[in-house]
CSV table of C-alpha atoms and ligand atoms in Angstrom, one decimal:
chain,number,residue,atom,x,y,z
Y,38,MET,CA,-42.8,105.8,-163.3
Y,39,ALA,CA,-44.6,102.9,-161.8
Y,40,LEU,CA,-48.2,101.9,-162.2
Y,41,ARG,CA,-50.4,103.9,-159.8
Y,42,PHE,CA,-54.0,104.3,-159.0
Y,43,TYR,CA,-56.2,106.7,-157.1
Y,44,ASN,CA,-57.4,104.8,-154.0
Y,45,THR,CA,-60.8,106.0,-152.7
Y,46,LEU,CA,-59.9,104.6,-149.2
Y,47,THR,CA,-56.8,106.8,-148.8
Y,48,GLN,CA,-57.9,109.6,-151.2
Y,49,GLN,CA,-54.4,109.4,-152.7
Y,50,VAL,CA,-52.7,108.2,-155.8
Y,51,GLU,CA,-50.6,105.2,-154.8
Y,52,THR,CA,-48.1,103.0,-156.5
Y,53,PHE,CA,-49.7,99.6,-157.2
Y,54,SER,CA,-48.3,96.4,-155.9
Y,55,THR,CA,-49.9,93.0,-155.2
Y,56,LEU,CA,-50.0,91.3,-151.8
Y,57,HIS,CA,-48.9,87.9,-153.0
Y,58,ASP,CA,-46.7,87.1,-156.1
Y,59,ASN,CA,-47.9,88.7,-159.3
Y,60,VAL,CA,-51.5,87.7,-159.2
Y,61,VAL,CA,-54.0,90.5,-158.9
Y,62,ARG,CA,-56.9,89.4,-156.7
Y,63,MET,CA,-59.7,91.7,-157.9
Y,64,TYR,CA,-63.5,91.9,-157.3
Y,65,THR,CA,-66.1,93.7,-159.3
Y,66,CYS,CA,-69.7,94.3,-158.3
Y,67,GLY,CA,-71.5,92.8,-161.3
Y,68,PRO,CA,-75.0,93.5,-162.7
Y,69,THR,CA,-78.3,93.1,-160.9
Y,70,VAL,CA,-80.1,91.1,-163.6
Y,71,TYR,CA,-83.6,92.6,-163.6
Y,72,ASN,CA,-83.1,94.4,-167.0
Y,73,TYR,CA,-80.6,95.0,-169.8
Y,74,VAL,CA,-77.6,97.0,-168.5
Y,75,HIS,CA,-77.5,100.7,-169.5
Y,76,ILE,CA,-74.5,102.6,-170.8
Y,77,GLY,CA,-73.8,104.0,-167.4
Y,78,ASN,CA,-73.3,100.5,-166.1
Y,79,LEU,CA,-71.3,99.6,-169.2
Y,80,ARG,CA,-69.0,102.6,-168.6
Y,81,THR,CA,-67.9,101.0,-165.3
Y,82,PHE,CA,-67.5,97.5,-166.9
Y,83,THR,CA,-65.5,99.0,-169.8
Y,84,PHE,CA,-63.2,100.7,-167.3
Y,85,GLN,CA,-62.7,97.4,-165.6
Y,86,ASP,CA,-61.8,95.8,-168.9
Y,87,VAL,CA,-59.2,98.5,-169.6
Y,88,LEU,CA,-57.8,97.9,-166.1
Y,89,ARG,CA,-57.6,94.2,-166.7
Y,90,ARG,CA,-55.8,94.6,-170.0
Y,91,TRP,CA,-53.3,97.1,-168.6
Y,92,LEU,CA,-52.5,95.1,-165.5
Y,93,ARG,CA,-51.6,92.2,-167.9
Y,94,HIS,CA,-49.4,94.5,-169.9
Y,95,ARG,CA,-47.6,95.3,-166.7
Y,96,GLY,CA,-46.8,91.6,-166.1
Y,97,TYR,CA,-49.6,90.6,-163.7
Y,98,THR,CA,-52.0,87.8,-164.0
Y,99,LEU,CA,-55.6,88.1,-162.9
Y,100,ASP,CA,-57.9,86.3,-160.6
Y,101,HIS,CA,-60.9,88.5,-161.1
Y,102,VAL,CA,-64.3,87.7,-159.6
Y,103,MET,CA,-67.6,89.3,-160.6
Y,104,ASN,CA,-70.9,88.5,-159.0
Y,105,ILE,CA,-74.3,88.3,-160.6
Y,106,THR,CA,-77.0,89.6,-158.3
Y,107,ASP,CA,-79.9,87.3,-159.1
Y,108,VAL,CA,-82.0,87.8,-156.0
Y,109,GLU,CA,-83.0,91.3,-154.9
Y,110,ASP,CA,-86.1,93.5,-154.4
Y,111,LYS,CA,-86.6,94.6,-158.0
Y,112,ILE,CA,-86.0,91.1,-159.4
Y,113,ILE,CA,-88.5,89.5,-157.1
Y,114,ARG,CA,-91.1,92.2,-157.9
Y,115,ASN,CA,-90.6,91.9,-161.7
Y,116,ALA,CA,-90.5,88.1,-161.8
Y,117,ALA,CA,-93.8,88.0,-159.8
Y,118,ALA,CA,-95.4,90.4,-162.2
Y,119,GLN,CA,-94.5,88.2,-165.1
Y,120,HIS,CA,-95.5,85.0,-163.3
Y,121,LYS,CA,-91.9,83.6,-163.7
Y,122,SER,CA,-89.6,81.9,-161.3
Y,123,LEU,CA,-86.5,83.9,-160.2
Y,124,ALA,CA,-84.3,81.6,-162.3
Y,125,GLU,CA,-86.4,81.9,-165.4
Y,126,TYR,CA,-86.6,85.7,-165.1
Y,127,THR,CA,-82.9,86.3,-164.3
Y,128,GLU,CA,-81.6,83.9,-167.0
Y,129,VAL,CA,-82.8,86.2,-169.8
Y,130,TYR,CA,-80.9,89.2,-168.4
Y,131,THR,CA,-77.9,87.2,-167.3
Y,132,GLN,CA,-77.5,86.0,-170.9
Y,133,GLY,CA,-78.2,89.5,-172.1
Y,134,PHE,CA,-75.4,90.9,-170.0
Y,135,PHE,CA,-72.9,88.3,-171.4
Y,136,GLU,CA,-74.1,89.2,-175.0
Y,137,ASP,CA,-73.7,92.9,-174.4
Y,138,THR,CA,-70.4,92.7,-172.8
Y,139,ALA,CA,-69.1,90.4,-175.5
Y,140,GLN,CA,-70.2,92.9,-178.1
Y,141,LEU,CA,-68.3,95.6,-176.3
Y,142,ARG,CA,-65.3,93.2,-176.3
Y,143,LEU,CA,-65.1,93.1,-172.5
Y,144,GLU,CA,-63.1,90.1,-171.3
Y,145,ARG,CA,-65.0,87.8,-169.0
Y,146,PRO,CA,-63.6,87.8,-165.5
Y,147,GLU,CA,-61.9,84.5,-164.4
Y,148,ARG,CA,-64.9,83.7,-162.2
Y,149,VAL,CA,-68.5,84.9,-162.6
Y,150,VAL,CA,-70.5,83.8,-159.6
Y,151,LYS,CA,-74.2,83.9,-158.8
Y,152,ALA,CA,-75.6,85.1,-155.5
Y,153,THR,CA,-78.3,82.3,-155.4
Y,154,GLU,CA,-75.5,79.7,-155.5
Y,155,HIS,CA,-73.9,81.0,-152.3
Y,156,ILE,CA,-76.9,81.3,-149.9
Y,157,ASP,CA,-75.4,78.8,-147.4
Y,158,ASP,CA,-72.1,80.6,-147.4
Y,159,MET,CA,-73.9,83.9,-146.7
Y,160,ALA,CA,-76.0,82.3,-143.9
Y,161,ALA,CA,-72.7,80.9,-142.3
Y,162,THR,CA,-71.1,84.4,-142.5
Y,163,ILE,CA,-74.1,86.1,-140.9
Y,164,GLN,CA,-73.8,83.5,-138.1
Y,165,LYS,CA,-70.2,84.4,-137.6
Y,166,LEU,CA,-71.0,88.1,-137.5
Y,167,THR,CA,-73.6,87.3,-134.8
Y,168,ASP,CA,-71.0,85.4,-132.8
Y,169,GLN,CA,-68.9,88.6,-133.0
Y,170,GLY,CA,-71.7,90.8,-131.6
Y,171,CYS,CA,-72.3,92.7,-134.9
Y,172,THR,CA,-75.9,91.8,-135.4
Y,173,TYR,CA,-79.4,91.8,-133.9
Y,174,VAL,CA,-82.7,90.2,-134.9
Y,175,SER,CA,-86.0,92.1,-135.3
Y,176,ASP,CA,-89.2,90.6,-136.7
Y,177,GLY,CA,-87.2,87.5,-137.8
Y,178,SER,CA,-84.8,89.5,-139.9
Y,179,VAL,CA,-81.1,89.9,-139.1
Y,180,TYR,CA,-79.6,93.4,-139.1
Y,181,TYR,CA,-76.0,94.6,-139.0
Y,182,ARG,CA,-75.4,97.0,-136.0
Y,183,ILE,CA,-73.1,99.6,-137.5
Y,184,SER,CA,-72.2,101.1,-134.1
Y,185,SER,CA,-70.4,97.8,-133.5
Y,186,PHE,CA,-67.8,98.7,-136.2
Y,187,PRO,CA,-66.0,101.9,-135.1
Y,188,THR,CA,-64.4,102.7,-138.4
Y,189,TYR,CA,-67.7,102.6,-140.4
Y,190,GLY,CA,-67.5,105.5,-142.9
Y,191,LYS,CA,-63.8,105.3,-143.6
Y,192,LEU,CA,-64.3,104.5,-147.3
Y,193,SER,CA,-66.9,107.2,-148.1
Y,194,HIS,CA,-65.2,109.6,-145.7
Y,195,ASN,CA,-68.5,110.4,-144.1
Y,196,ASP,CA,-68.8,111.2,-140.4
Y,197,PHE,CA,-71.4,109.0,-139.0
Y,198,SER,CA,-70.8,109.8,-135.4
Y,199,GLY,CA,-74.3,111.2,-135.0
Y,200,ILE,CA,-76.1,108.1,-136.2
Y,201,ARG,CA,-79.2,107.0,-134.5
Y,202,ALA,CA,-78.7,103.7,-132.8
Y,203,GLY,CA,-81.2,101.2,-133.8
Y,204,ALA,CA,-82.5,103.1,-136.9
Y,205,ARG,CA,-82.6,100.4,-139.5
Y,206,VAL,CA,-83.5,99.8,-143.1
Y,207,ASP,CA,-84.8,96.8,-145.0
Y,208,VAL,CA,-84.2,97.9,-148.5
Y,209,ASP,CA,-80.9,97.4,-150.2
Y,210,GLU,CA,-80.4,101.0,-151.5
Y,211,TYR,CA,-81.0,104.0,-149.3
Y,212,ASP,CA,-80.3,107.6,-148.8
Y,213,LYS,CA,-76.7,108.5,-149.3
Y,214,ALA,CA,-76.3,110.7,-146.2
Y,215,ASP,CA,-78.1,108.4,-143.9
Y,216,ALA,CA,-76.2,105.6,-142.2
Y,217,ARG,CA,-78.6,102.9,-140.9
Y,218,ASP,CA,-78.3,99.4,-139.6
Y,219,PHE,CA,-78.8,97.4,-142.7
Y,220,VAL,CA,-80.4,94.1,-143.3
Y,221,LEU,CA,-78.3,90.9,-143.7
Y,222,TRP,CA,-81.0,88.4,-143.8
Y,223,LYS,CA,-84.6,89.2,-144.7
Y,224,ALA,CA,-87.3,87.0,-143.1
Y,225,GLN,CA,-89.7,85.5,-145.6
Y,226,LYS,CA,-92.7,87.6,-146.6
Y,227,ASP,CA,-95.8,86.2,-148.2
Y,228,GLY,CA,-95.4,85.1,-151.7
Y,229,GLU,CA,-91.6,85.8,-151.8
Y,230,PRO,CA,-89.0,83.2,-152.6
Y,231,ALA,CA,-87.1,82.0,-149.6
Y,232,TRP,CA,-84.3,79.6,-148.6
Y,233,ASP,CA,-84.3,77.4,-145.5
Y,234,THR,CA,-81.1,78.1,-143.5
Y,235,PRO,CA,-80.2,78.0,-139.8
Y,236,LEU,CA,-81.3,81.7,-139.8
Y,237,GLY,CA,-84.8,80.7,-140.6
Y,238,PRO,CA,-86.6,80.9,-144.0
Y,239,GLY,CA,-85.7,84.0,-145.9
Y,240,ARG,CA,-83.2,85.6,-148.3
Y,241,PRO,CA,-80.0,87.5,-148.1
Y,242,GLY,CA,-79.7,91.3,-148.3
Y,243,TRP,CA,-77.7,92.6,-151.3
Y,244,HIS,CA,-74.6,93.8,-149.4
Y,245,ILE,CA,-73.7,90.5,-147.8
Y,246,GLU,CA,-73.3,88.7,-151.1
Y,247,CYS,CA,-70.3,90.6,-152.2
Y,248,SER,CA,-68.3,90.3,-149.0
Y,249,VAL,CA,-69.0,86.6,-148.9
Y,250,MET,CA,-68.2,85.7,-152.5
Y,251,ALA,CA,-65.1,88.0,-152.6
Y,252,MET,CA,-63.5,86.4,-149.6
Y,253,LYS,CA,-64.6,82.9,-150.6
Y,254,TYR,CA,-62.6,83.0,-153.9
Y,255,LEU,CA,-60.0,85.7,-153.2
Y,256,GLY,CA,-59.1,85.3,-149.5
Y,257,GLU,CA,-59.4,87.7,-146.6
Y,258,THR,CA,-57.6,90.7,-148.3
Y,259,LEU,CA,-58.2,91.6,-151.9
Y,260,ASP,CA,-55.8,93.7,-154.0
Y,261,ILE,CA,-58.4,95.7,-155.9
Y,262,HIS,CA,-62.1,96.2,-155.6
Y,263,THR,CA,-63.9,98.2,-158.3
Y,264,GLY,CA,-67.4,99.5,-159.0
Y,265,GLY,CA,-69.3,102.6,-159.9
Y,266,VAL,CA,-68.9,105.6,-157.6
Y,267,ASP,CA,-72.5,105.3,-156.5
Y,268,LEU,CA,-71.7,102.1,-154.8
Y,269,THR,CA,-69.1,103.7,-152.5
Y,270,PHE,CA,-71.8,104.3,-149.9
Y,271,PRO,CA,-73.6,102.4,-148.6
Y,272,HIS,CA,-72.7,99.2,-150.5
Y,273,HIS,CA,-68.9,99.2,-150.3
Y,274,GLU,CA,-68.9,100.7,-146.8
Y,275,ASN,CA,-71.1,97.8,-145.8
Y,276,GLU,CA,-68.9,95.2,-147.5
Y,277,ILE,CA,-66.0,96.4,-145.4
Y,278,ALA,CA,-68.1,96.3,-142.2
Y,279,GLN,CA,-69.2,92.7,-143.0
Y,280,ALA,CA,-65.6,91.5,-143.7
Y,281,GLU,CA,-63.2,93.2,-141.3
Y,282,PRO,CA,-64.7,92.2,-138.0
Y,283,LEU,CA,-64.3,88.5,-139.1
Y,284,THR,CA,-60.7,88.7,-140.2
Y,285,GLY,CA,-59.1,91.6,-138.3
Y,286,LYS,CA,-57.4,92.4,-141.6
Y,287,PRO,CA,-58.0,95.1,-144.3
Y,288,PHE,CA,-60.7,93.8,-146.7
Y,289,VAL,CA,-59.4,95.6,-149.8
Y,290,ARG,CA,-56.0,97.4,-150.5
Y,291,TYR,CA,-57.1,99.5,-153.5
Y,292,TRP,CA,-60.6,100.8,-154.0
Y,293,LEU,CA,-61.2,102.0,-157.6
Y,294,HIS,CA,-64.4,103.8,-158.5
Y,295,ALA,CA,-65.7,104.9,-161.9
Y,296,GLU,CA,-67.5,108.2,-162.1
Y,297,HIS,CA,-71.0,108.8,-163.4
Y,298,LEU,CA,-72.1,109.0,-167.0
Y,299,SER,CA,-74.7,111.6,-168.0
Y,300,VAL,CA,-76.5,111.9,-171.3
Y,301,ASP,CA,-76.6,115.4,-172.9
Y,302,GLY,CA,-75.6,116.8,-169.6
Y,303,GLN,CA,-78.5,115.3,-167.7
Y,304,LYS,CA,-78.9,112.3,-165.4
Y,305,MET,CA,-80.0,109.4,-167.6
Y,306,SER,CA,-83.6,108.4,-167.0
Y,307,LYS,CA,-86.4,106.7,-168.8
Y,308,SER,CA,-88.8,109.6,-168.3
Y,309,LEU,CA,-86.4,112.1,-170.0
Y,310,GLY,CA,-86.1,109.7,-173.0
Y,311,ASN,CA,-82.3,109.7,-172.7
Y,312,PHE,CA,-81.9,106.2,-171.3
Y,313,TYR,CA,-79.8,103.9,-173.5
Y,314,THR,CA,-78.8,100.3,-173.5
Y,315,LEU,CA,-76.1,99.0,-175.9
Y,316,ARG,CA,-79.0,97.4,-177.9
Y,317,ASP,CA,-80.6,100.8,-178.4
Y,318,LEU,CA,-77.4,102.3,-179.8
Y,319,VAL,CA,-76.7,99.3,-182.1
Y,320,ALA,CA,-80.3,99.6,-183.4
Y,321,LYS,CA,-79.6,103.2,-184.3
Y,322,GLY,CA,-76.7,101.9,-186.4
Y,323,TYR,CA,-73.7,102.5,-184.2
Y,324,ALA,CA,-71.1,99.7,-184.1
Y,325,PRO,CA,-70.4,98.3,-180.6
Y,326,GLU,CA,-66.8,99.3,-180.9
Y,327,THR,CA,-67.8,102.9,-181.4
Y,328,VAL,CA,-69.6,102.8,-178.1
Y,329,ARG,CA,-66.6,101.1,-176.5
Y,330,TYR,CA,-64.3,103.9,-177.8
Y,331,LEU,CA,-66.5,106.7,-176.4
Y,332,LEU,CA,-66.8,105.0,-173.0
Y,333,GLU,CA,-63.0,104.4,-172.7
Y,334,SER,CA,-61.9,107.7,-174.1
Y,335,VAL,CA,-62.7,109.6,-170.9
Y,336,PRO,CA,-60.5,108.7,-167.9
Y,337,TYR,CA,-62.6,106.7,-165.5
Y,338,ARG,CA,-62.5,109.2,-162.7
Y,339,LYS,CA,-63.9,112.0,-164.8
Y,340,LYS,CA,-67.6,112.4,-165.4
Y,341,LEU,CA,-68.5,111.3,-168.9
Y,342,ASN,CA,-71.1,113.3,-170.8
Y,343,PHE,CA,-72.5,110.9,-173.4
Y,344,THR,CA,-73.9,112.6,-176.6
Y,345,MET,CA,-74.7,111.4,-180.1
Y,346,ASP,CA,-72.2,113.9,-181.4
Y,347,GLY,CA,-69.6,112.2,-179.1
Y,348,LEU,CA,-70.5,108.9,-180.7
Y,349,LYS,CA,-70.1,110.3,-184.2
Y,350,ALA,CA,-66.7,111.7,-183.2
Y,351,ALA,CA,-65.8,108.3,-181.8
Y,352,ALA,CA,-66.7,106.7,-185.1
Y,353,THR,CA,-64.5,109.3,-187.0
Y,354,SER,CA,-61.6,108.6,-184.6
Y,355,ILE,CA,-61.8,104.8,-185.3
Y,356,GLU,CA,-62.0,105.5,-189.0
Y,357,ARG,CA,-58.8,107.6,-188.8
Y,358,LEU,CA,-57.0,104.8,-186.9
Y,359,ARG,CA,-58.1,102.1,-189.4
Y,360,ASN,CA,-57.2,104.2,-192.4
Y,361,TYR,CA,-53.8,104.8,-190.9
Y,362,LYS,CA,-53.2,101.1,-190.4
Y,363,LEU,CA,-54.4,100.3,-193.9
Y,364,ARG,CA,-51.9,102.9,-195.2
Y,365,VAL,CA,-49.0,101.4,-193.2
Y,366,GLU,CA,-49.9,98.0,-194.5
Y,367,THR,CA,-50.5,98.7,-198.1
Y,368,ASP,CA,-48.6,101.8,-199.2
Y,369,LYS,CA,-45.3,101.3,-201.0
Y,370,PHE,CA,-42.5,102.8,-199.0
Y,371,ALA,CA,-38.9,103.3,-200.1
Y,372,SER,CA,-36.5,100.7,-198.6
Y,373,GLY,CA,-34.3,101.6,-195.6
Y,374,LEU,CA,-34.9,102.6,-192.0
Y,375,ASN,CA,-35.3,106.2,-190.8
Y,376,GLU,CA,-33.8,106.5,-187.3
Y,377,LYS,CA,-35.9,109.6,-186.6
Y,378,ILE,CA,-39.1,107.7,-187.1
Y,379,THR,CA,-37.7,104.8,-185.0
Y,380,GLU,CA,-37.1,107.3,-182.2
Y,381,ARG,CA,-40.6,108.9,-182.7
Y,382,THR,CA,-42.2,105.5,-182.3
Y,383,ARG,CA,-40.2,104.8,-179.2
Y,384,GLN,CA,-41.4,108.2,-177.7
Y,385,ALA,CA,-45.0,107.5,-178.6
Y,386,THR,CA,-44.9,104.1,-177.0
Y,387,ALA,CA,-43.4,105.6,-173.8
Y,388,ALA,CA,-46.0,108.4,-173.7
Y,389,PHE,CA,-48.8,105.8,-174.2
Y,390,ASP,CA,-47.5,103.6,-171.4
Y,391,GLU,CA,-46.9,106.5,-169.0
Y,392,ALA,CA,-50.4,107.8,-169.5
Y,393,LEU,CA,-52.0,104.4,-168.7
Y,394,ASP,CA,-49.6,103.9,-165.7
Y,395,ASP,CA,-50.9,107.2,-164.5
Y,396,ASP,CA,-54.2,105.9,-163.0
Y,397,LEU,CA,-55.4,104.8,-166.5
Y,398,ASN,CA,-55.3,108.2,-168.2
Y,399,THR,CA,-56.9,106.9,-171.4
Y,400,ALA,CA,-57.3,110.4,-172.8
Y,401,GLY,CA,-53.6,110.9,-172.5
Y,402,ALA,CA,-52.9,107.6,-174.1
Y,403,LEU,CA,-55.1,108.4,-177.1
Y,404,GLY,CA,-53.4,111.8,-177.4
Y,405,ALA,CA,-50.1,110.0,-177.7
Y,406,VAL,CA,-51.5,107.8,-180.5
Y,407,PHE,CA,-53.1,110.6,-182.5
Y,408,GLU,CA,-50.0,112.8,-182.3
Y,409,TYR,CA,-48.0,109.8,-183.6
Y,410,LEU,CA,-50.5,109.3,-186.5
Y,411,ARG,CA,-50.2,113.0,-187.4
Y,412,ASP,CA,-46.4,113.1,-187.4
Y,413,THR,CA,-45.9,109.8,-189.3
Y,414,ASN,CA,-48.6,110.6,-191.8
Y,415,SER,CA,-46.7,113.8,-192.6
Y,416,ALA,CA,-43.5,111.7,-192.8
Y,417,MET,CA,-45.2,109.4,-195.3
Y,418,ASP,CA,-46.4,112.3,-197.4
Y,419,ALA,CA,-42.8,113.6,-197.4
Y,420,GLY,CA,-41.3,110.3,-198.3
Y,421,GLU,CA,-39.5,110.1,-195.0
Y,422,PHE,CA,-41.3,107.0,-193.6
Y,423,LEU,CA,-39.4,104.0,-194.9
Y,424,ALA,CA,-40.2,100.3,-195.3
Y,425,GLY,CA,-38.0,99.5,-192.3
Y,426,ASN,CA,-40.2,101.7,-190.1
Y,427,ILE,CA,-43.3,99.6,-190.8
Y,428,PRO,CA,-42.9,96.8,-188.2
Y,429,ALA,CA,-42.5,99.2,-185.2
Y,430,ALA,CA,-45.4,101.3,-186.4
Y,431,LEU,CA,-47.6,98.2,-186.6
Y,432,GLU,CA,-46.3,97.0,-183.2
Y,433,PHE,CA,-47.3,100.4,-181.7
Y,434,LEU,CA,-50.8,100.1,-183.2
Y,435,ASP,CA,-51.1,96.5,-181.8
Y,436,ARG,CA,-50.1,97.8,-178.3
Y,437,PHE,CA,-52.8,100.5,-178.6
Y,438,ASP,CA,-55.4,98.0,-179.8
Y,439,SER,CA,-54.6,95.3,-177.2
Y,440,VAL,CA,-56.0,97.8,-174.7
Y,441,PHE,CA,-58.6,99.9,-176.6
Y,442,ASP,CA,-59.7,97.1,-179.0
Y,443,VAL,CA,-61.5,99.0,-181.7
Y,444,LEU,CA,-59.5,98.4,-184.9
Y,445,ARG,CA,-61.4,95.2,-185.9
Y,446,PRO,CA,-64.8,96.1,-187.4
Y,447,THR,CA,-67.8,94.2,-186.0
Y,448,ALA,CA,-69.1,92.0,-188.8
Y,449,LYS,CA,-72.6,93.2,-189.7
Y,450,THR,CA,-75.1,90.4,-189.3
Y,451,GLY,CA,-76.1,88.9,-192.6
Y,452,GLY,CA,-73.1,90.6,-194.1
Y,453,LEU,CA,-70.4,89.3,-196.4
Y,454,SER,CA,-67.3,87.4,-195.3
Y,455,ASP,CA,-63.9,88.8,-196.4
Y,456,ALA,CA,-63.7,86.0,-199.0
Y,457,ASP,CA,-67.1,87.1,-200.4
Y,458,VAL,CA,-65.9,90.6,-200.7
Y,459,ASP,CA,-62.6,89.6,-202.3
Y,460,ALA,CA,-64.5,87.6,-204.9
Y,461,LEU,CA,-66.8,90.6,-205.7
Y,462,VAL,CA,-63.8,93.0,-205.9
Y,463,ALA,CA,-62.1,90.6,-208.3
Y,464,GLU,CA,-65.2,90.4,-210.4
Y,465,ARG,CA,-65.4,94.2,-210.5
Y,466,ASN,CA,-61.8,94.4,-211.6
Y,467,ALA,CA,-62.5,92.0,-214.4
Y,468,ALA,CA,-65.6,94.0,-215.4
Y,469,LYS,CA,-63.6,97.2,-215.5
Y,470,LYS,CA,-60.9,95.6,-217.6
Y,471,SER,CA,-63.5,94.5,-220.1
Y,472,ARG,CA,-65.0,98.0,-220.0
Y,473,ASP,CA,-68.3,96.7,-218.5
Y,474,PHE,CA,-68.7,99.8,-216.4
Y,475,LYS,CA,-72.3,99.1,-215.7
Y,476,ARG,CA,-71.4,95.9,-213.9
Y,477,SER,CA,-68.4,97.4,-212.1
Y,478,ASP,CA,-70.5,100.3,-210.8
Y,479,GLN,CA,-73.3,97.9,-209.8
Y,480,ILE,CA,-70.8,95.9,-207.6
Y,481,ARG,CA,-69.4,99.0,-206.1
Y,482,SER,CA,-72.8,100.3,-205.0
Y,483,ASP,CA,-74.0,96.8,-203.8
Y,484,LEU,CA,-70.9,96.7,-201.6
Y,485,ALA,CA,-71.4,100.2,-200.4
Y,486,SER,CA,-75.0,99.4,-199.3
Y,487,LYS,CA,-73.5,96.6,-197.2
Y,488,GLY,CA,-71.0,99.0,-195.6
Y,489,ILE,CA,-68.0,98.1,-197.7
Y,490,LEU,CA,-66.0,100.8,-199.4
Y,491,ILE,CA,-63.8,100.2,-202.4
Y,492,GLU,CA,-60.9,102.5,-203.0
Y,493,ASP,CA,-58.9,102.7,-206.2
Y,494,THR,CA,-55.3,103.7,-205.3
Y,495,LYS,CA,-52.0,103.9,-207.1
Y,496,GLU,CA,-51.2,100.5,-205.6
Y,497,GLY,CA,-54.4,98.9,-206.9
Y,498,VAL,CA,-57.8,98.3,-205.4
Y,499,ARG,CA,-58.3,98.0,-201.7
Y,500,TRP,CA,-61.5,97.7,-199.6
Y,501,LYS,CA,-62.6,98.3,-196.1
Y,502,ARG,CA,-65.6,97.9,-193.9
Y,503,GLN,CA,-67.2,101.1,-192.6
A,256,ZN,ZN1,-71.0,94.5,-154.5
């Protein structure tokens, strides 16, 4: 079957196609850079990475835009408390975001754009919304009048027919059940940063930045817009309301939302002590790819309960995958080709593809991989897996890893290069040959302390990183 996604707008699973040629025009709400991102945010970004990779597998190219929210209430408050400029303050967390996402092996979108570099575009769009009769001014700030947009609520499927006209809100995030006229342009307050525009000195609200940057780079209608489910209302609802009156066209064709992540069954919060960034988990000794595996193992529309046991299980799964690959690459198999294994590999590939085509069912795809590992490991034990079956098995693993990306171990900082390890392994072999067991044991334990395991097998010595 064809590639299909659940669309929040229609509440249905729909076959995916692009509007123009085979380029997917995709927008992602990026981080608000007032802190290091937590694993709940990273779950959403990891889903987007899997989505990118699978779209490419299906023959599409990507034009993917992500914004960096670098002006916003919390940022202004924190920067002032630290006596820093906005730029100084946000630079630290913008770089931190790129470091964390690189550690998780998330591809960088084709364009990453900052809100503060698009203030004039936002002011111009607000002016156009005013020309359309969608706004009003109060105390120097400009508000969006949601009663001017009759289909407000169509994304979150809320009925806002009872809204109080004129009730408005200045903050960017507000009560989920409560539709309010929201701020597009905030008049300057004492001590706050401001930009001089035809709207008067002030700064943009959060919602306007995404509509403006999305349409500037991707055109009036996007193929895909993604984000965390908590952004559906009000943020994404507001994005639609800001875009569609100007174009008369649908703003987005497929809305994809990633579900919440909880920790030990509870909402993650600093006060509960269950709040984690990637940095916290790496400091506890977990490899970034272990975190990646856990985040991508649960399909994005299911709630993910993050636990330390889950992380340990993820590490074990990665270990099994790496051991299998090592076995395929280094065991000696009898020559020939077993057609049954060829057919089994074809089946596994089809099951893997079908699972990902089905709204990115990552759990199903992993299931297909592990069943294949079990069956072919048994075939190897029974001498039925032949040398001619190696290339297809490795190709299947490559296919898996081009999406999940966990087979390559992250080099430990201050660790040994492969060449260093090879040299030490050779020295250990020589020591054993000359019956210097003290030296050979010493090298083995030194390597083990650096996370490198040596295995003596029938085919000789091989080593791997833990
Ligand atoms: Zn956004």
